[in-house]
Short mmCIF file of C-alpha atoms in Angstrom, two decimals:
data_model
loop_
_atom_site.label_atom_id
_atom_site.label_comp_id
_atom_site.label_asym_id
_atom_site.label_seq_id
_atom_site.Cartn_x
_atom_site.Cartn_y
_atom_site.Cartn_z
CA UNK A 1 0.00 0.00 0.00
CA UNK A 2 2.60 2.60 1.11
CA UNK A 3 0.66 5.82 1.98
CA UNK A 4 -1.70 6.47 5.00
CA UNK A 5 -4.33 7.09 3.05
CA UNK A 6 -3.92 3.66 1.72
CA UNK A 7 -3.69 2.30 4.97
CA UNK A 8 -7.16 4.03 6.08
CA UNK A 9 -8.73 2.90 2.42
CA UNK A 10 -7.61 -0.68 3.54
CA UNK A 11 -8.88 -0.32 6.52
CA UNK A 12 -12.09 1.39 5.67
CA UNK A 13 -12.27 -1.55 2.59
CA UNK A 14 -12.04 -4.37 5.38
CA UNK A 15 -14.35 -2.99 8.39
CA UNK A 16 -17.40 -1.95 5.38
CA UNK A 17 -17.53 -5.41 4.01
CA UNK A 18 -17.60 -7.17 7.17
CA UNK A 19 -20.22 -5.39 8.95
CA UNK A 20 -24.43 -5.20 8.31
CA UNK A 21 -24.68 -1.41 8.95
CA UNK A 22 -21.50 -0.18 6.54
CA UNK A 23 -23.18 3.24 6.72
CA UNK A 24 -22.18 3.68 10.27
CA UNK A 25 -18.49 3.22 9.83
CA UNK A 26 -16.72 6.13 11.39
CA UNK A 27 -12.64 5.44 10.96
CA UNK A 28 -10.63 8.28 12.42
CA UNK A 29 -6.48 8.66 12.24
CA UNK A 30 -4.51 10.01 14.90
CA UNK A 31 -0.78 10.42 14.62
CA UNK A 32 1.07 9.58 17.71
CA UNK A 33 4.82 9.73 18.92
CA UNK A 34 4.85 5.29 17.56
CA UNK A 35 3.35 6.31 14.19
CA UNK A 36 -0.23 6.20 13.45
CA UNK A 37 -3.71 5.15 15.24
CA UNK A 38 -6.50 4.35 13.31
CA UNK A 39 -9.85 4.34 15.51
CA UNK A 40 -12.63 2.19 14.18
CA UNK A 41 -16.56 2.86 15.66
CA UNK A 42 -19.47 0.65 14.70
CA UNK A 43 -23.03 0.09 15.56
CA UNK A 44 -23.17 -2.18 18.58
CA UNK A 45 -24.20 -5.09 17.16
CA UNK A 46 -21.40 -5.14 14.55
CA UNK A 47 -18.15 -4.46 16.80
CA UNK A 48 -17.94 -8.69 17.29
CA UNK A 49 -17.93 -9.08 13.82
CA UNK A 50 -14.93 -6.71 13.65
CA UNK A 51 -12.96 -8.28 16.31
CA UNK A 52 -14.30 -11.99 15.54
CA UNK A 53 -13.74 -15.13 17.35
CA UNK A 54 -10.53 -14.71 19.85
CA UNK A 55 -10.01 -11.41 17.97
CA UNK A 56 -8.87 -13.10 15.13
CA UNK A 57 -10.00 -11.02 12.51
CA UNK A 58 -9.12 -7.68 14.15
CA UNK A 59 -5.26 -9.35 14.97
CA UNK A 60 -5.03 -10.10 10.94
CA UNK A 61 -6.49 -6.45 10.18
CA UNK A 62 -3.43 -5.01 12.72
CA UNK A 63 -0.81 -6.90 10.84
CA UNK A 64 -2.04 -6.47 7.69
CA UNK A 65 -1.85 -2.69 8.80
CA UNK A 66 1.69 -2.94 10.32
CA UNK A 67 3.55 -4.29 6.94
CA UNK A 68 1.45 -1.79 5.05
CA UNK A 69 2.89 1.24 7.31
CA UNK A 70 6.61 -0.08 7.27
CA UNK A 71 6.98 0.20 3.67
CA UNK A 72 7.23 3.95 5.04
CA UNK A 73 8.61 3.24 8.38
CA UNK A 74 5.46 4.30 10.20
CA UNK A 75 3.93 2.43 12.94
CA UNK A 76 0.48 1.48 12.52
CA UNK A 77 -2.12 0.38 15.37
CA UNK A 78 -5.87 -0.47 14.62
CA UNK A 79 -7.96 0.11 17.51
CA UNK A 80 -12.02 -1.22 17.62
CA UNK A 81 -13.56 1.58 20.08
CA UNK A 82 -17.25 0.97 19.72
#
C-alpha cells in the first residue's frame, strides 16, 4: 500500500464489508509519537464481527496494517472503540 491514506482505504475496505450497517463506519487517524492510530466505531451489534472469534479477525487487520505502514517506516495500530 505505502501511503496512510492507503492504509485508512484498507482499513475502511475491510471494516465496510464485514459489517451489516457499513453506513455507520466512522474510521478516524490520529498520529502519535509510535506512528499512526487508526480508531474504528461501529453500531453495537457489529463491533464482534470486527474483532471476531478470539479477535482473530481484528489481529489479521493489525498486521495487515503494520507491513502496510513499514513500507514507510510508520507504525500502525488499529484500535475497535465501539
Amino acid at each position: 500500500m505505502g501511503s496512510r491514506a492507503d492504509t485508512e482505504a484498507l482499513v475502511r475496505l475491510v471494516v465496510t464489508s464485514l459489517v451489516d450497517e457499513p453506513e455507520k463506519v466512522v474510521i478516524s487517524r490520529q498520529d502519535t509519537d509510535g506512528g499512526v492510530l487508526f480508531e474504528i466505531e461501529v453500531a453495537p451489534d457489529d463491533t464482534g464481527k470486527v474483532i471476531g472469534r478470539q479477535g482473530r479477525i481484528i489481529k489479521a487487520l493489525r498486521t495487515i496494517c503494520r507491513a502496510s505502514g513499514s513500507v514507510d517506516g510508520v507504525g500502525v495500530d488499529v484500535e475497535v472503540v465501539g
